Amino acid sequence: MDNNITFNTEICKKCGLCAEVCPNKIILKDNEHGMVLRPERMHLCFQCGQCMSICPVKSINIRGLSYTKDFFDLPEDEGSYKNMFFNMLYTRRAIRNFQDKPVPKDLLEEIVRAISFAPPGFPPLKTRIIVVQDSNLIKKAMPYMVEFYDYFVRLMGNPLMRFFIKKEVGKQKFKTLKNHLMPLLKTKLPDIKSGGEDAFTRNAPAMILFLADSNDEDIKADIYITATYVFLAAHALGLGGSVMDIIPPAIEKKTELRKLFNIPDNCNVVASIIVGYPKYTYQRGIKRRLKSVEWL
């Protein structure tokens, strides 16, 4: 059987870095023969690209990956990374108030490009996204979302239906629905119905939906990581956004919303982020504390 991994022995320096970073230890450093492959582990190669990324002389080749097409040289100025990164964390805020201004497609494309750099739990990246750049399309979704959550409030008011909802979503999620979502809906739904408040999409000019193929593995963790990349990319581009957990359930349950947003039949909407230009400028950050920190 042909090997998926090959070495250019003429230029390989036998430094062993590839063996060190290979997550499945497919490559070994043999002091006599240089870099060798473990045949019994060859099938574990999932083209993560770690070995090709670290090789100083580009001596490794993996079938399906190309140095010219799939890799790029990293910038050399690493000294400023720390300040840049933490400044982004300190200054980023969840944005729910937006200017009445469309987001240019080229900026949304930059965000999409950032998403492609998110690390998957198991390559290749299986996250699907739908970028909604038409604000009118988002506004059209409002009546259907109101209809869904109005019905949901009535269901939660029925003890028998509460039992079945808890059984379907699980104990922890049910607590979230009961203790956080229900009080918000009961308070805000009247204003939302009258058009006085948009607590669902916040009048955002753009929205990104994160989808998972129902035939694939569980990739929820991957999607939450890609959502974080959206936050950081949007902030770097002068935009802002917020995760709206209230949107996916409505899209999942309402056929009209699935059609409106062109959701494939074999896909589930896992997460959503609203995006736009911040309407206000924050003057300070918020210190948040972990529930506990234990050092061992």
PDB file of C-alpha atoms in Angstrom:
ATOM      1  CA  MET A   1       0.000   0.000   0.000  1.00  0.00           C
ATOM      2  CA  ASP A   2       1.302   3.467  -0.903  1.00  0.00           C
ATOM      3  CA  ASN A   3       2.268   5.736   1.962  1.00  0.00           C
ATOM      4  CA  ASN A   4       0.250   8.931   2.461  1.00  0.00           C
ATOM      5  CA  ILE A   5       3.343  10.483   4.036  1.00  0.00           C
ATOM      6  CA  THR A   6       6.692  10.704   2.269  1.00  0.00           C
ATOM      7  CA  PHE A   7      10.037  12.359   3.018  1.00  0.00           C
ATOM      8  CA  ASN A   8      12.519  14.034   0.733  1.00  0.00           C
ATOM      9  CA  THR A   9      15.556  12.356   2.243  1.00  0.00           C
ATOM     10  CA  GLU A  10      17.932  14.575   0.280  1.00  0.00           C
ATOM     11  CA  ILE A  11      16.953  17.692   2.210  1.00  0.00           C
ATOM     12  CA  CYS A  12      15.561  16.228   5.465  1.00  0.00           C
ATOM     13  CA  LYS A  13      17.698  17.390   8.404  1.00  0.00           C
ATOM     14  CA  LYS A  14      16.477  14.562  10.654  1.00  0.00           C
ATOM     15  CA  CYS A  15      15.734  17.116  13.357  1.00  0.00           C
ATOM     16  CA  GLY A  16      12.785  15.090  14.639  1.00  0.00           C
ATOM     17  CA  LEU A  17      10.416  18.032  15.020  1.00  0.00           C
ATOM     18  CA  CYS A  18       7.785  16.327  12.870  1.00  0.00           C
ATOM     19  CA  ALA A  19       7.829  13.294  15.166  1.00  0.00           C
ATOM     20  CA  GLU A  20       7.438  15.527  18.200  1.00  0.00           C
ATOM     21  CA  VAL A  21       4.353  17.359  16.956  1.00  0.00           C
ATOM     22  CA  CYS A  22       2.539  14.483  15.214  1.00  0.00           C
ATOM     23  CA  PRO A  23      -0.543  14.013  17.460  1.00  0.00           C
ATOM     24  CA  ASN A  24      -0.816  10.309  16.637  1.00  0.00           C
ATOM     25  CA  LYS A  25       2.934   9.589  16.698  1.00  0.00           C
ATOM     26  CA  ILE A  26       2.942   8.202  13.179  1.00  0.00           C
ATOM     27  CA  ILE A  27       6.478   9.491  12.583  1.00  0.00           C
ATOM     28  CA  LEU A  28       9.471   8.328  14.577  1.00  0.00           C
ATOM     29  CA  LYS A  29      13.076   9.475  14.640  1.00  0.00           C
ATOM     30  CA  ASP A  30      15.436   6.582  14.031  1.00  0.00           C
ATOM     31  CA  ASN A  31      19.040   7.486  14.802  1.00  0.00           C
ATOM     32  CA  GLU A  32      20.267   5.149  12.072  1.00  0.00           C
ATOM     33  CA  HIS A  33      17.729   5.713   9.306  1.00  0.00           C
ATOM     34  CA  GLY A  34      16.428   9.196  10.098  1.00  0.00           C
ATOM     35  CA  MET A  35      12.682   9.798  10.022  1.00  0.00           C
ATOM     36  CA  VAL A  36      10.582   6.644   9.641  1.00  0.00           C
ATOM     37  CA  LEU A  37       6.882   5.868   9.584  1.00  0.00           C
ATOM     38  CA  ARG A  38       4.992   3.444  11.766  1.00  0.00           C
ATOM     39  CA  PRO A  39       2.949   1.293   9.324  1.00  0.00           C
ATOM     40  CA  GLU A  40       0.458   0.246  11.993  1.00  0.00           C
ATOM     41  CA  ARG A  41      -0.445   3.912  12.563  1.00  0.00           C
ATOM     42  CA  MET A  42      -0.518   5.206   8.997  1.00  0.00           C
ATOM     43  CA  HIS A  43      -4.311   5.015   8.911  1.00  0.00           C
ATOM     44  CA  LEU A  44      -4.449   7.478  11.806  1.00  0.00           C
ATOM     45  CA  CYS A  45      -3.141  10.358   9.682  1.00  0.00           C
ATOM     46  CA  PHE A  46      -5.974  12.880   9.345  1.00  0.00           C
ATOM     47  CA  GLN A  47      -4.025  15.535   7.424  1.00  0.00           C
ATOM     48  CA  CYS A  48      -3.767  17.992  10.299  1.00  0.00           C
ATOM     49  CA  GLY A  49      -0.634  19.412   8.662  1.00  0.00           C
ATOM     50  CA  GLN A  50       1.360  19.732  11.892  1.00  0.00           C
ATOM     51  CA  CYS A  51       4.437  17.975  10.528  1.00  0.00           C
ATOM     52  CA  MET A  52       4.482  20.010   7.306  1.00  0.00           C
ATOM     53  CA  SER A  53       3.934  23.219   9.272  1.00  0.00           C
ATOM     54  CA  ILE A  54       6.959  22.689  11.492  1.00  0.00           C
ATOM     55  CA  CYS A  55       9.465  21.204   9.040  1.00  0.00           C
ATOM     56  CA  PRO A  56      12.196  23.852   8.537  1.00  0.00           C
ATOM     57  CA  VAL A  57      13.111  22.623   5.036  1.00  0.00           C
ATOM     58  CA  LYS A  58       9.727  21.440   3.653  1.00  0.00           C
ATOM     59  CA  SER A  59      10.939  17.862   3.355  1.00  0.00           C
ATOM     60  CA  ILE A  60       7.599  16.222   4.248  1.00  0.00           C
ATOM     61  CA  ASN A  61       4.745  15.605   1.855  1.00  0.00           C
ATOM     62  CA  ILE A  62       1.277  14.414   2.787  1.00  0.00           C
ATOM     63  CA  ARG A  63      -1.065  13.267   0.085  1.00  0.00           C
ATOM     64  CA  GLY A  64      -3.812  15.855  -0.271  1.00  0.00           C
ATOM     65  CA  LEU A  65      -1.753  18.751   1.118  1.00  0.00           C
ATOM     66  CA  SER A  66       0.512  21.151  -0.749  1.00  0.00           C
ATOM     67  CA  TYR A  67       3.074  23.620   0.580  1.00  0.00           C
ATOM     68  CA  THR A  68       2.046  26.153  -2.061  1.00  0.00           C
ATOM     69  CA  LYS A  69      -1.727  25.801  -1.779  1.00  0.00           C
ATOM     70  CA  ASP A  70      -2.381  24.844   1.839  1.00  0.00           C
ATOM     71  CA  PHE A  71       0.317  26.663   3.808  1.00  0.00           C
ATOM     72  CA  PHE A  72       1.665  30.189   4.205  1.00  0.00           C
ATOM     73  CA  ASP A  73       4.702  31.696   5.894  1.00  0.00           C
ATOM     74  CA  LEU A  74       4.126  33.167   9.352  1.00  0.00           C
ATOM     75  CA  PRO A  75       5.115  36.778  10.103  1.00  0.00           C
ATOM     76  CA  GLU A  76       8.426  37.118  11.906  1.00  0.00           C
ATOM     77  CA  ASP A  77       7.482  39.885  14.363  1.00  0.00           C
ATOM     78  CA  GLU A  78       6.282  37.773  17.276  1.00  0.00           C
ATOM     79  CA  GLY A  79       7.208  40.326  19.949  1.00  0.00           C
ATOM     80  CA  SER A  80       4.018  42.327  19.537  1.00  0.00           C
ATOM     81  CA  TYR A  81       1.639  39.340  19.472  1.00  0.00           C
ATOM     82  CA  LYS A  82       1.122  39.313  23.227  1.00  0.00           C
ATOM     83  CA  ASN A  83       0.075  42.951  23.457  1.00  0.00           C
ATOM     84  CA  MET A  84      -2.063  42.739  20.339  1.00  0.00           C
ATOM     85  CA  PHE A  85      -3.886  39.658  21.554  1.00  0.00           C
ATOM     86  CA  PHE A  86      -4.604  40.848  25.070  1.00  0.00           C
ATOM     87  CA  ASN A  87      -5.611  44.304  23.863  1.00  0.00           C
ATOM     88  CA  MET A  88      -8.196  42.602  21.668  1.00  0.00           C
ATOM     89  CA  LEU A  89      -9.486  40.634  24.646  1.00  0.00           C
ATOM     90  CA  TYR A  90      -9.605  43.692  26.893  1.00  0.00           C
ATOM     91  CA  THR A  91     -11.412  45.919  24.409  1.00  0.00           C
ATOM     92  CA  ARG A  92     -13.842  43.442  22.859  1.00  0.00           C
ATOM     93  CA  ARG A  93     -17.424  43.613  24.062  1.00  0.00           C
ATOM     94  CA  ALA A  94     -20.600  41.798  23.101  1.00  0.00           C
ATOM     95  CA  ILE A  95     -22.370  44.266  20.812  1.00  0.00           C
ATOM     96  CA  ARG A  96     -26.163  44.366  20.635  1.00  0.00           C
ATOM     97  CA  ASN A  97     -26.658  47.969  19.515  1.00  0.00           C
ATOM     98  CA  PHE A  98     -25.780  48.624  15.895  1.00  0.00           C
ATOM     99  CA  GLN A  99     -25.539  51.551  13.557  1.00  0.00           C
ATOM    100  CA  ASP A 100     -28.095  51.608  10.763  1.00  0.00           C
ATOM    101  CA  LYS A 101     -25.366  50.798   8.309  1.00  0.00           C
ATOM    102  CA  PRO A 102     -24.799  47.712   6.138  1.00  0.00           C
ATOM    103  CA  VAL A 103     -21.643  45.655   6.582  1.00  0.00           C
ATOM    104  CA  PRO A 104     -19.616  45.603   3.335  1.00  0.00           C
ATOM    105  CA  LYS A 105     -19.246  42.183   1.794  1.00  0.00           C
ATOM    106  CA  ASP A 106     -15.453  42.408   1.788  1.00  0.00           C
ATOM    107  CA  LEU A 107     -15.444  42.666   5.605  1.00  0.00           C
ATOM    108  CA  LEU A 108     -17.777  39.710   5.910  1.00  0.00           C
ATOM    109  CA  GLU A 109     -15.435  37.815   3.599  1.00  0.00           C
ATOM    110  CA  GLU A 110     -12.558  38.655   5.962  1.00  0.00           C
ATOM    111  CA  ILE A 111     -14.558  37.162   8.836  1.00  0.00           C
ATOM    112  CA  VAL A 112     -15.245  34.041   6.787  1.00  0.00           C
ATOM    113  CA  ARG A 113     -11.534  33.771   6.075  1.00  0.00           C
ATOM    114  CA  ALA A 114     -10.829  34.000   9.811  1.00  0.00           C
ATOM    115  CA  ILE A 115     -13.302  31.181  10.457  1.00  0.00           C
ATOM    116  CA  SER A 116     -11.300  28.928   8.155  1.00  0.00           C
ATOM    117  CA  PHE A 117      -8.344  29.204  10.552  1.00  0.00           C
ATOM    118  CA  ALA A 118     -10.305  27.818  13.511  1.00  0.00           C
ATOM    119  CA  PRO A 119      -8.819  24.504  14.673  1.00  0.00           C
ATOM    120  CA  PRO A 120     -11.173  21.536  14.254  1.00  0.00           C
ATOM    121  CA  GLY A 121     -11.276  18.740  16.794  1.00  0.00           C
ATOM    122  CA  PHE A 122     -10.739  16.312  13.942  1.00  0.00           C
ATOM    123  CA  PRO A 123      -9.849  17.599  10.447  1.00  0.00           C
ATOM    124  CA  PRO A 124     -11.155  18.483   8.013  1.00  0.00           C
ATOM    125  CA  LEU A 125     -13.179  21.453   9.243  1.00  0.00           C
ATOM    126  CA  LYS A 126     -16.819  20.373   8.938  1.00  0.00           C
ATOM    127  CA  THR A 127     -18.481  23.605  10.041  1.00  0.00           C
ATOM    128  CA  ARG A 128     -20.929  25.067   7.528  1.00  0.00           C
ATOM    129  CA  ILE A 129     -21.933  28.714   7.639  1.00  0.00           C
ATOM    130  CA  ILE A 130     -24.584  30.865   6.041  1.00  0.00           C
ATOM    131  CA  VAL A 131     -23.807  34.580   5.916  1.00  0.00           C
ATOM    132  CA  VAL A 132     -26.969  36.678   5.907  1.00  0.00           C
ATOM    133  CA  GLN A 133     -25.972  40.098   4.581  1.00  0.00           C
ATOM    134  CA  ASP A 134     -29.493  41.206   3.638  1.00  0.00           C
ATOM    135  CA  SER A 135     -30.954  43.044   6.649  1.00  0.00           C
ATOM    136  CA  ASN A 136     -34.427  42.845   5.116  1.00  0.00           C
ATOM    137  CA  LEU A 137     -34.168  39.066   5.185  1.00  0.00           C
ATOM    138  CA  ILE A 138     -33.374  39.226   8.892  1.00  0.00           C
ATOM    139  CA  LYS A 139     -36.398  41.488   9.489  1.00  0.00           C
ATOM    140  CA  LYS A 140     -38.637  39.044   7.641  1.00  0.00           C
ATOM    141  CA  ALA A 141     -37.680  36.392  10.175  1.00  0.00           C
ATOM    142  CA  MET A 142     -39.016  38.337  13.163  1.00  0.00           C
ATOM    143  CA  PRO A 143     -42.733  37.395  12.930  1.00  0.00           C
ATOM    144  CA  TYR A 144     -41.872  33.700  12.722  1.00  0.00           C
ATOM    145  CA  MET A 145     -39.552  33.943  15.727  1.00  0.00           C
ATOM    146  CA  VAL A 146     -42.246  35.745  17.709  1.00  0.00           C
ATOM    147  CA  GLU A 147     -44.741  33.053  16.730  1.00  0.00           C
ATOM    148  CA  PHE A 148     -42.388  30.279  17.816  1.00  0.00           C
ATOM    149  CA  TYR A 149     -41.518  31.756  21.218  1.00  0.00           C
ATOM    150  CA  ASP A 150     -45.089  32.785  21.946  1.00  0.00           C
ATOM    151  CA  TYR A 151     -46.019  29.132  21.458  1.00  0.00           C
ATOM    152  CA  PHE A 152     -43.004  28.028  23.537  1.00  0.00           C
ATOM    153  CA  VAL A 153     -44.116  30.159  26.495  1.00  0.00           C
ATOM    154  CA  ARG A 154     -47.539  28.524  26.370  1.00  0.00           C
ATOM    155  CA  LEU A 155     -45.929  25.066  26.297  1.00  0.00           C
ATOM    156  CA  MET A 156     -43.776  25.854  29.328  1.00  0.00           C
ATOM    157  CA  GLY A 157     -46.912  26.905  31.167  1.00  0.00           C
ATOM    158  CA  ASN A 158     -48.281  23.382  30.819  1.00  0.00           C
ATOM    159  CA  PRO A 159     -46.880  20.965  33.484  1.00  0.00           C
ATOM    160  CA  LEU A 160     -47.178  17.958  31.185  1.00  0.00           C
ATOM    161  CA  MET A 161     -45.423  19.706  28.309  1.00  0.00           C
ATOM    162  CA  ARG A 162     -42.700  20.940  30.682  1.00  0.00           C
ATOM    163  CA  PHE A 163     -42.037  17.312  31.575  1.00  0.00           C
ATOM    164  CA  PHE A 164     -41.572  16.334  27.930  1.00  0.00           C
ATOM    165  CA  ILE A 165     -39.450  19.417  27.160  1.00  0.00           C
ATOM    166  CA  LYS A 166     -37.156  18.614  30.090  1.00  0.00           C
ATOM    167  CA  LYS A 167     -36.872  15.028  28.914  1.00  0.00           C
ATOM    168  CA  GLU A 168     -35.962  16.151  25.384  1.00  0.00           C
ATOM    169  CA  VAL A 169     -33.397  18.872  26.190  1.00  0.00           C
ATOM    170  CA  GLY A 170     -31.905  17.453  29.390  1.00  0.00           C
ATOM    171  CA  LYS A 171     -31.724  18.702  32.958  1.00  0.00           C
ATOM    172  CA  GLN A 172     -29.053  21.375  32.518  1.00  0.00           C
ATOM    173  CA  LYS A 173     -30.520  22.983  29.407  1.00  0.00           C
ATOM    174  CA  PHE A 174     -33.983  22.898  30.953  1.00  0.00           C
ATOM    175  CA  LYS A 175     -32.647  24.906  33.900  1.00  0.00           C
ATOM    176  CA  THR A 176     -31.352  27.504  31.455  1.00  0.00           C
ATOM    177  CA  LEU A 177     -34.732  27.665  29.726  1.00  0.00           C
ATOM    178  CA  LYS A 178     -36.611  27.925  32.999  1.00  0.00           C
ATOM    179  CA  ASN A 179     -34.335  30.275  34.935  1.00  0.00           C
ATOM    180  CA  HIS A 180     -33.092  32.580  32.169  1.00  0.00           C
ATOM    181  CA  LEU A 181     -35.066  32.359  28.942  1.00  0.00           C
ATOM    182  CA  MET A 182     -38.586  32.212  30.351  1.00  0.00           C
ATOM    183  CA  PRO A 183     -38.325  35.337  32.534  1.00  0.00           C
ATOM    184  CA  LEU A 184     -36.938  37.268  29.542  1.00  0.00           C
ATOM    185  CA  LEU A 185     -39.668  36.053  27.201  1.00  0.00           C
ATOM    186  CA  LYS A 186     -42.498  36.753  29.621  1.00  0.00           C
ATOM    187  CA  THR A 187     -41.207  40.278  30.168  1.00  0.00           C
ATOM    188  CA  LYS A 188     -40.194  41.177  26.626  1.00  0.00           C
ATOM    189  CA  LEU A 189     -42.635  39.362  24.355  1.00  0.00           C
ATOM    190  CA  PRO A 190     -45.365  42.037  24.600  1.00  0.00           C
ATOM    191  CA  ASP A 191     -42.942  44.742  23.411  1.00  0.00           C
ATOM    192  CA  ILE A 192     -41.482  42.429  20.769  1.00  0.00           C
ATOM    193  CA  LYS A 193     -44.971  41.662  19.428  1.00  0.00           C
ATOM    194  CA  SER A 194     -45.838  45.343  19.208  1.00  0.00           C
ATOM    195  CA  GLY A 195     -42.603  46.089  17.352  1.00  0.00           C
ATOM    196  CA  GLY A 196     -41.207  48.201  20.160  1.00  0.00           C
ATOM    197  CA  GLU A 197     -38.229  45.933  20.789  1.00  0.00           C
ATOM    198  CA  ASP A 198     -36.183  43.411  18.850  1.00  0.00           C
ATOM    199  CA  ALA A 199     -34.683  41.078  21.426  1.00  0.00           C
ATOM    200  CA  PHE A 200     -34.034  38.362  18.858  1.00  0.00           C
ATOM    201  CA  THR A 201     -31.837  39.869  16.143  1.00  0.00           C
ATOM    202  CA  ARG A 202     -31.288  43.332  17.721  1.00  0.00           C
ATOM    203  CA  ASN A 203     -31.826  45.071  14.365  1.00  0.00           C
ATOM    204  CA  ALA A 204     -28.483  43.699  13.220  1.00  0.00           C
ATOM    205  CA  PRO A 205     -27.520  44.398   9.592  1.00  0.00           C
ATOM    206  CA  ALA A 206     -25.857  40.984   9.195  1.00  0.00           C
ATOM    207  CA  MET A 207     -25.927  37.547  10.749  1.00  0.00           C
ATOM    208  CA  ILE A 208     -23.860  34.368  10.528  1.00  0.00           C
ATOM    209  CA  LEU A 209     -25.502  30.987  11.036  1.00  0.00           C
ATOM    210  CA  PHE A 210     -23.369  27.965  11.975  1.00  0.00           C
ATOM    211  CA  LEU A 211     -24.591  24.628  10.667  1.00  0.00           C
ATOM    212  CA  ALA A 212     -23.689  21.017  11.293  1.00  0.00           C
ATOM    213  CA  ASP A 213     -24.450  18.180   8.917  1.00  0.00           C
ATOM    214  CA  SER A 214     -26.729  15.746  10.750  1.00  0.00           C
ATOM    215  CA  ASN A 215     -24.875  12.850   9.088  1.00  0.00           C
ATOM    216  CA  ASP A 216     -21.464  13.945  10.429  1.00  0.00           C
ATOM    217  CA  GLU A 217     -19.908  13.534  13.853  1.00  0.00           C
ATOM    218  CA  ASP A 218     -20.813  15.842  16.742  1.00  0.00           C
ATOM    219  CA  ILE A 219     -19.010  19.111  15.909  1.00  0.00           C
ATOM    220  CA  LYS A 220     -20.672  21.478  18.386  1.00  0.00           C
ATOM    221  CA  ALA A 221     -17.328  22.166  20.070  1.00  0.00           C
ATOM    222  CA  ASP A 222     -15.792  23.056  16.693  1.00  0.00           C
ATOM    223  CA  ILE A 223     -18.631  25.477  16.010  1.00  0.00           C
ATOM    224  CA  TYR A 224     -18.223  27.242  19.353  1.00  0.00           C
ATOM    225  CA  ILE A 225     -14.529  27.681  18.603  1.00  0.00           C
ATOM    226  CA  THR A 226     -15.272  29.136  15.148  1.00  0.00           C
ATOM    227  CA  ALA A 227     -17.766  31.504  16.778  1.00  0.00           C
ATOM    228  CA  THR A 228     -14.951  32.815  18.976  1.00  0.00           C
ATOM    229  CA  TYR A 229     -12.896  33.492  15.859  1.00  0.00           C
ATOM    230  CA  VAL A 230     -15.813  35.516  14.493  1.00  0.00           C
ATOM    231  CA  PHE A 231     -15.815  37.686  17.627  1.00  0.00           C
ATOM    232  CA  LEU A 232     -12.118  38.422  17.362  1.00  0.00           C
ATOM    233  CA  ALA A 233     -12.144  38.982  13.596  1.00  0.00           C
ATOM    234  CA  ALA A 234     -15.146  41.293  13.770  1.00  0.00           C
ATOM    235  CA  HIS A 235     -13.524  43.325  16.531  1.00  0.00           C
ATOM    236  CA  ALA A 236     -10.279  43.611  14.559  1.00  0.00           C
ATOM    237  CA  LEU A 237     -12.287  44.960  11.608  1.00  0.00           C
ATOM    238  CA  GLY A 238     -14.090  47.626  13.627  1.00  0.00           C
ATOM    239  CA  LEU A 239     -17.272  45.566  13.859  1.00  0.00           C
ATOM    240  CA  GLY A 240     -19.023  43.932  16.767  1.00  0.00           C
ATOM    241  CA  GLY A 241     -21.398  41.104  17.435  1.00  0.00           C
ATOM    242  CA  SER A 242     -23.057  38.811  19.892  1.00  0.00           C
ATOM    243  CA  VAL A 243     -23.982  35.143  20.040  1.00  0.00           C
ATOM    244  CA  MET A 244     -27.771  34.839  19.947  1.00  0.00           C
ATOM    245  CA  ASP A 245     -28.705  31.434  21.352  1.00  0.00           C
ATOM    246  CA  ILE A 246     -32.351  32.367  20.960  1.00  0.00           C
ATOM    247  CA  ILE A 247     -32.222  32.240  17.152  1.00  0.00           C
ATOM    248  CA  PRO A 248     -31.185  28.621  16.281  1.00  0.00           C
ATOM    249  CA  PRO A 249     -34.080  26.866  18.101  1.00  0.00           C
ATOM    250  CA  ALA A 250     -36.625  28.983  16.236  1.00  0.00           C
ATOM    251  CA  ILE A 251     -34.993  28.253  12.880  1.00  0.00           C
ATOM    252  CA  GLU A 252     -34.812  24.549  13.708  1.00  0.00           C
ATOM    253  CA  LYS A 253     -38.494  24.310  14.561  1.00  0.00           C
ATOM    254  CA  LYS A 254     -40.079  26.710  12.052  1.00  0.00           C
ATOM    255  CA  THR A 255     -40.224  25.459   8.469  1.00  0.00           C
ATOM    256  CA  GLU A 256     -40.728  29.023   7.252  1.00  0.00           C
ATOM    257  CA  LEU A 257     -37.431  30.111   8.828  1.00  0.00           C
ATOM    258  CA  ARG A 258     -35.532  27.157   7.392  1.00  0.00           C
ATOM    259  CA  LYS A 259     -36.784  28.104   3.944  1.00  0.00           C
ATOM    260  CA  LEU A 260     -36.090  31.789   4.493  1.00  0.00           C
ATOM    261  CA  PHE A 261     -32.451  31.143   5.391  1.00  0.00           C
ATOM    262  CA  ASN A 262     -32.000  28.303   2.901  1.00  0.00           C
ATOM    263  CA  ILE A 263     -31.112  25.672   5.519  1.00  0.00           C
ATOM    264  CA  PRO A 264     -30.448  22.255   3.882  1.00  0.00           C
ATOM    265  CA  ASP A 265     -32.683  19.433   5.070  1.00  0.00           C
ATOM    266  CA  ASN A 266     -29.697  17.448   6.361  1.00  0.00           C
ATOM    267  CA  CYS A 267     -28.315  20.304   8.482  1.00  0.00           C
ATOM    268  CA  ASN A 268     -28.934  21.582  12.001  1.00  0.00           C
ATOM    269  CA  VAL A 269     -28.456  25.208  13.014  1.00  0.00           C
ATOM    270  CA  VAL A 270     -26.187  25.082  16.064  1.00  0.00           C
ATOM    271  CA  ALA A 271     -25.290  28.730  16.668  1.00  0.00           C
ATOM    272  CA  SER A 272     -25.786  32.249  15.355  1.00  0.00           C
ATOM    273  CA  ILE A 273     -23.940  35.538  15.657  1.00  0.00           C
ATOM    274  CA  ILE A 274     -25.327  38.958  14.788  1.00  0.00           C
ATOM    275  CA  VAL A 275     -22.777  41.351  13.278  1.00  0.00           C
ATOM    276  CA  GLY A 276     -22.646  45.066  12.580  1.00  0.00           C
ATOM    277  CA  TYR A 277     -21.009  48.410  13.323  1.00  0.00           C
ATOM    278  CA  PRO A 278     -21.229  49.236  17.048  1.00  0.00           C
ATOM    279  CA  LYS A 279     -23.555  52.131  17.756  1.00  0.00           C
ATOM    280  CA  TYR A 280     -21.755  53.165  20.934  1.00  0.00           C
ATOM    281  CA  THR A 281     -18.162  53.245  22.194  1.00  0.00           C
ATOM    282  CA  TYR A 282     -17.424  51.575  25.508  1.00  0.00           C
ATOM    283  CA  GLN A 283     -15.190  53.381  27.957  1.00  0.00           C
ATOM    284  CA  ARG A 284     -14.037  50.456  30.061  1.00  0.00           C
ATOM    285  CA  GLY A 285     -13.942  46.677  30.230  1.00  0.00           C
ATOM    286  CA  ILE A 286     -15.697  44.355  32.637  1.00  0.00           C
ATOM    287  CA  LYS A 287     -13.782  42.104  35.008  1.00  0.00           C
ATOM    288  CA  ARG A 288     -15.281  38.633  35.162  1.00  0.00           C
ATOM    289  CA  ARG A 289     -14.332  36.002  37.690  1.00  0.00           C
ATOM    290  CA  LEU A 290     -14.291  32.266  37.204  1.00  0.00           C
ATOM    291  CA  LYS A 291     -16.465  30.252  39.549  1.00  0.00           C
ATOM    292  CA  SER A 292     -13.339  28.589  40.896  1.00  0.00           C
ATOM    293  CA  VAL A 293      -9.648  28.130  40.104  1.00  0.00           C
ATOM    294  CA  GLU A 294      -7.734  25.194  41.525  1.00  0.00           C
ATOM    295  CA  TRP A 295      -3.990  24.716  41.154  1.00  0.00           C
ATOM    296  CA  LEU A 296      -2.536  21.245  41.467  1.00  0.00           C
TER     297      LEU A 296
END
